[in-house]
Tab-separated table of C-alpha atoms in Angstrom:
chain	number	residue	atom	x	y	z
A	1	UNK	CA	-24.935	6.879	-24.504
A	2	UNK	CA	-22.037	4.881	-26.463
A	3	UNK	CA	-21.098	4.055	-29.713
A	4	UNK	CA	-23.058	0.975	-29.396
A	5	UNK	CA	-26.149	2.940	-28.726
A	6	UNK	CA	-26.369	1.861	-25.234
A	7	UNK	CA	-27.984	4.319	-22.892
A	8	UNK	CA	-27.903	4.450	-18.916
A	9	UNK	CA	-29.895	6.851	-16.944
A	10	UNK	CA	-29.636	7.560	-13.027
A	11	UNK	CA	-31.636	9.986	-10.887
A	12	UNK	CA	-33.110	10.865	-7.684
A	13	UNK	CA	-36.658	9.595	-6.708
A	14	UNK	CA	-38.548	9.762	-3.533
A	15	UNK	CA	-39.381	12.614	-0.867
A	16	UNK	CA	-36.551	14.647	0.980
A	17	UNK	CA	-34.724	12.794	3.504
A	18	UNK	CA	-36.159	9.472	1.761
A	19	UNK	CA	-34.855	9.759	-1.851
A	20	UNK	CA	-33.251	6.785	-3.487
A	21	UNK	CA	-30.886	6.803	-6.546
A	22	UNK	CA	-32.517	4.863	-9.407
A	23	UNK	CA	-31.261	3.859	-12.757
A	24	UNK	CA	-32.574	2.014	-16.041
A	25	UNK	CA	-30.836	1.174	-19.010
A	26	UNK	CA	-31.793	0.464	-22.972
A	27	UNK	CA	-30.526	0.431	-26.220
A	28	UNK	CA	-31.717	3.302	-28.750
A	29	UNK	CA	-35.138	2.396	-29.911
A	30	UNK	CA	-35.594	-0.401	-27.129
A	31	UNK	CA	-37.711	-0.434	-24.059
A	32	UNK	CA	-36.095	0.940	-20.888
A	33	UNK	CA	-35.238	-1.970	-18.559
A	34	UNK	CA	-36.857	-2.263	-15.038
A	35	UNK	CA	-35.782	0.229	-12.608
A	36	UNK	CA	-32.651	-0.276	-10.546
A	37	UNK	CA	-32.952	0.780	-7.106
A	38	UNK	CA	-29.033	1.346	-6.266
A	39	UNK	CA	-28.639	3.341	-3.226
A	40	UNK	CA	-29.327	1.921	0.601
A	41	UNK	CA	-32.179	3.017	2.650
A	42	UNK	CA	-29.924	5.037	5.147
A	43	UNK	CA	-30.757	8.877	4.240
A	44	UNK	CA	-31.236	10.775	1.188
A	45	UNK	CA	-29.363	9.801	-1.819
A	46	UNK	CA	-28.781	12.492	-4.311
A	47	UNK	CA	-26.705	14.029	-7.290
A	48	UNK	CA	-26.077	10.852	-9.257
A	49	UNK	CA	-23.284	10.685	-11.635
A	50	UNK	CA	-23.242	8.437	-14.486
A	51	UNK	CA	-20.699	7.109	-17.130
A	52	UNK	CA	-20.732	4.240	-19.762
A	53	UNK	CA	-17.759	3.313	-21.937
A	54	UNK	CA	-17.647	1.642	-25.450
A	55	UNK	CA	-17.245	-1.876	-23.338
A	56	UNK	CA	-20.718	-1.249	-21.851
A	57	UNK	CA	-19.058	-0.721	-18.596
A	58	UNK	CA	-21.429	1.398	-16.332
A	59	UNK	CA	-20.430	3.520	-12.938
A	60	UNK	CA	-22.818	5.530	-10.847
A	61	UNK	CA	-21.838	7.380	-7.781
A	62	UNK	CA	-23.727	9.851	-5.665
A	63	UNK	CA	-24.062	11.449	-2.569
A	64	UNK	CA	-25.723	9.829	0.488
A	65	UNK	CA	-25.129	10.584	4.398
A	66	UNK	CA	-22.304	12.909	3.465
A	67	UNK	CA	-20.386	10.323	1.803
A	68	UNK	CA	-19.886	9.652	-2.030
A	69	UNK	CA	-21.217	5.948	-2.593
A	70	UNK	CA	-20.994	3.903	-6.092
A	71	UNK	CA	-21.559	0.661	-7.762
A	72	UNK	CA	-20.586	-0.597	-11.164
A	73	UNK	CA	-22.092	-3.002	-13.587
A	74	UNK	CA	-21.793	-4.022	-17.215
A	75	UNK	CA	-24.863	-3.524	-19.625
A	76	UNK	CA	-27.590	-5.655	-18.887
A	77	UNK	CA	-25.823	-7.260	-15.736
A	78	UNK	CA	-26.304	-6.902	-12.042
A	79	UNK	CA	-25.023	-4.078	-10.174
A	80	UNK	CA	-21.942	-4.643	-7.708
A	81	UNK	CA	-22.081	-4.035	-3.941
A	82	UNK	CA	-22.048	-0.383	-2.813
A	83	UNK	CA	-18.820	0.936	-2.378
A	84	UNK	CA	-17.784	4.087	0.060
A	85	UNK	CA	-15.575	6.327	-2.273
A	86	UNK	CA	-14.964	9.084	-0.319
A	87	UNK	CA	-14.353	9.259	3.627
A	88	UNK	CA	-17.697	9.291	5.204
A	89	UNK	CA	-16.357	11.081	8.282
A	90	UNK	CA	-15.963	14.520	6.082
A	91	UNK	CA	-19.015	15.973	4.373
A	92	UNK	CA	-18.683	15.293	0.873
A	93	UNK	CA	-20.388	17.107	-2.120
A	94	UNK	CA	-21.123	17.708	-5.865
A	95	UNK	CA	-19.267	14.609	-7.180
A	96	UNK	CA	-18.186	14.098	-10.448
A	97	UNK	CA	-17.437	10.872	-12.536
A	98	UNK	CA	-15.028	10.026	-15.509
A	99	UNK	CA	-14.119	6.730	-17.057
A	100	UNK	CA	-12.253	5.741	-20.047
A	101	UNK	CA	-12.821	2.791	-22.483
A	102	UNK	CA	-10.631	0.548	-20.313
A	103	UNK	CA	-13.024	1.210	-17.434
A	104	UNK	CA	-10.527	2.872	-15.379
A	105	UNK	CA	-12.393	5.642	-13.754
A	106	UNK	CA	-11.735	8.704	-11.629
A	107	UNK	CA	-14.223	10.366	-8.972
A	108	UNK	CA	-13.991	13.957	-7.757
A	109	UNK	CA	-15.733	15.804	-5.228
A	110	UNK	CA	-15.714	18.514	-3.124
A	111	UNK	CA	-15.578	18.708	0.794
A	112	UNK	CA	-16.668	21.320	3.334
A	113	UNK	CA	-14.416	22.040	6.071
A	114	UNK	CA	-16.046	24.714	8.123
A	115	UNK	CA	-15.883	27.969	5.923
A	116	UNK	CA	-13.426	26.447	3.425
A	117	UNK	CA	-14.188	23.942	0.595
A	118	UNK	CA	-11.299	21.518	-0.395
A	119	UNK	CA	-10.917	19.146	-3.273
A	120	UNK	CA	-10.689	15.215	-3.137
A	121	UNK	CA	-10.351	12.443	-5.839
A	122	UNK	CA	-10.270	8.781	-6.180
A	123	UNK	CA	-8.968	6.440	-8.689
A	124	UNK	CA	-10.672	3.091	-9.733
A	125	UNK	CA	-8.976	0.168	-11.753
A	126	UNK	CA	-11.243	-2.535	-13.035
A	127	UNK	CA	-11.235	-5.651	-10.736
A	128	UNK	CA	-9.261	-3.428	-8.248
A	129	UNK	CA	-12.005	-1.177	-6.869
A	130	UNK	CA	-11.358	2.616	-5.787
A	131	UNK	CA	-8.029	3.699	-4.233
A	132	UNK	CA	-8.461	5.680	-0.974
A	133	UNK	CA	-9.276	9.223	-1.662
A	134	UNK	CA	-6.354	11.765	-2.393
A	135	UNK	CA	-6.375	15.509	-1.232
A	136	UNK	CA	-5.903	17.729	-4.519
A	137	UNK	CA	-5.942	20.902	-2.835
A	138	UNK	CA	-4.669	22.321	0.528
A	139	UNK	CA	-6.399	23.630	3.523
A	140	UNK	CA	-5.561	27.561	2.952
A	141	UNK	CA	-7.773	27.756	-0.173
A	142	UNK	CA	-11.435	27.446	-1.092
A	143	UNK	CA	-12.085	25.340	-4.238
A	144	UNK	CA	-14.736	25.670	-7.071
A	145	UNK	CA	-15.632	24.592	-10.442
A	146	UNK	CA	-13.655	21.672	-10.401
A	147	UNK	CA	-13.429	19.644	-13.818
A	148	UNK	CA	-11.636	16.284	-14.765
A	149	UNK	CA	-10.660	14.155	-17.629
A	150	UNK	CA	-9.159	10.626	-18.027
A	151	UNK	CA	-7.542	9.206	-21.122
A	152	UNK	CA	-7.426	5.844	-22.723
A	153	UNK	CA	-3.912	5.235	-20.987
A	154	UNK	CA	-5.454	5.907	-17.732
A	155	UNK	CA	-3.725	9.387	-16.987
A	156	UNK	CA	-6.305	11.704	-15.329
A	157	UNK	CA	-6.249	15.518	-15.205
A	158	UNK	CA	-8.301	17.719	-12.531
A	159	UNK	CA	-8.282	21.503	-12.654
A	160	UNK	CA	-10.032	23.924	-10.543
A	161	UNK	CA	-10.544	27.152	-9.116
A	162	UNK	CA	-8.495	28.500	-6.387
A	163	UNK	CA	-9.196	31.239	-3.858
A	164	UNK	CA	-6.743	32.433	-1.273
A	165	UNK	CA	-5.969	35.571	0.506
A	166	UNK	CA	-3.841	36.296	-2.375
A	167	UNK	CA	-6.674	36.244	-5.060
A	168	UNK	CA	-8.195	33.488	-7.592
A	169	UNK	CA	-6.051	30.989	-9.500
A	170	UNK	CA	-6.511	27.836	-11.608
A	171	UNK	CA	-4.848	24.888	-10.257
A	172	UNK	CA	-4.190	21.383	-11.801
A	173	UNK	CA	-3.270	18.098	-10.454
A	174	UNK	CA	-2.784	14.751	-12.454
A	175	UNK	CA	-2.227	11.424	-12.085
A	176	UNK	CA	-1.058	8.039	-14.318
A	177	UNK	CA	-2.489	4.620	-14.039
A	178	UNK	CA	-0.453	4.403	-10.480
A	179	UNK	CA	-3.010	6.532	-8.927
A	180	UNK	CA	-0.310	8.734	-7.093
A	181	UNK	CA	-1.474	12.261	-7.725
A	182	UNK	CA	0.831	15.285	-8.257
A	183	UNK	CA	0.978	18.140	-6.024
A	184	UNK	CA	-1.187	21.140	-7.171
A	185	UNK	CA	0.399	23.141	-10.003
A	186	UNK	CA	-0.836	26.806	-10.259
A	187	UNK	CA	-1.520	27.794	-13.800
A	188	UNK	CA	-2.634	31.242	-13.262
A	189	UNK	CA	-1.678	34.071	-11.107
């Protein structure tokens, strides 16, 4: 919900292997809109993440067929065509989504690479779509508990817990509105 009392909800609906991502919107105290079926009919869609900003911009991302897929809208308007946010050739899991007042957004997700888990992120500018995914972690570590934030200037920050042969650390990577991510910085040893 935003300060304009606009509300969006998104969820997984259907049988395993055939589930779809569905959304509905409303204003506080008003009836819900008709359901919007967002996902394609190609494999189960799950773990939707949704954001709404003060301007009524909406974004939803979810997992489908091993990729992170998304769409966008303005409150009360039609959804855009689906976009693959992640590289569909590598299994993407547990997406998270953050958006600022200007509609700039950051998506982060984990990827399973054999027995390791790494972290990727993508940056979205309104009208330009999602930039190609960036690797935030490296192959020598296993990632857990990632969290992100984006401010009103478009600067984004992602932190995560890293497990390596040397032990556990907390790492950070950031970007400006340019979308170029910094190399990981170790915050704890």
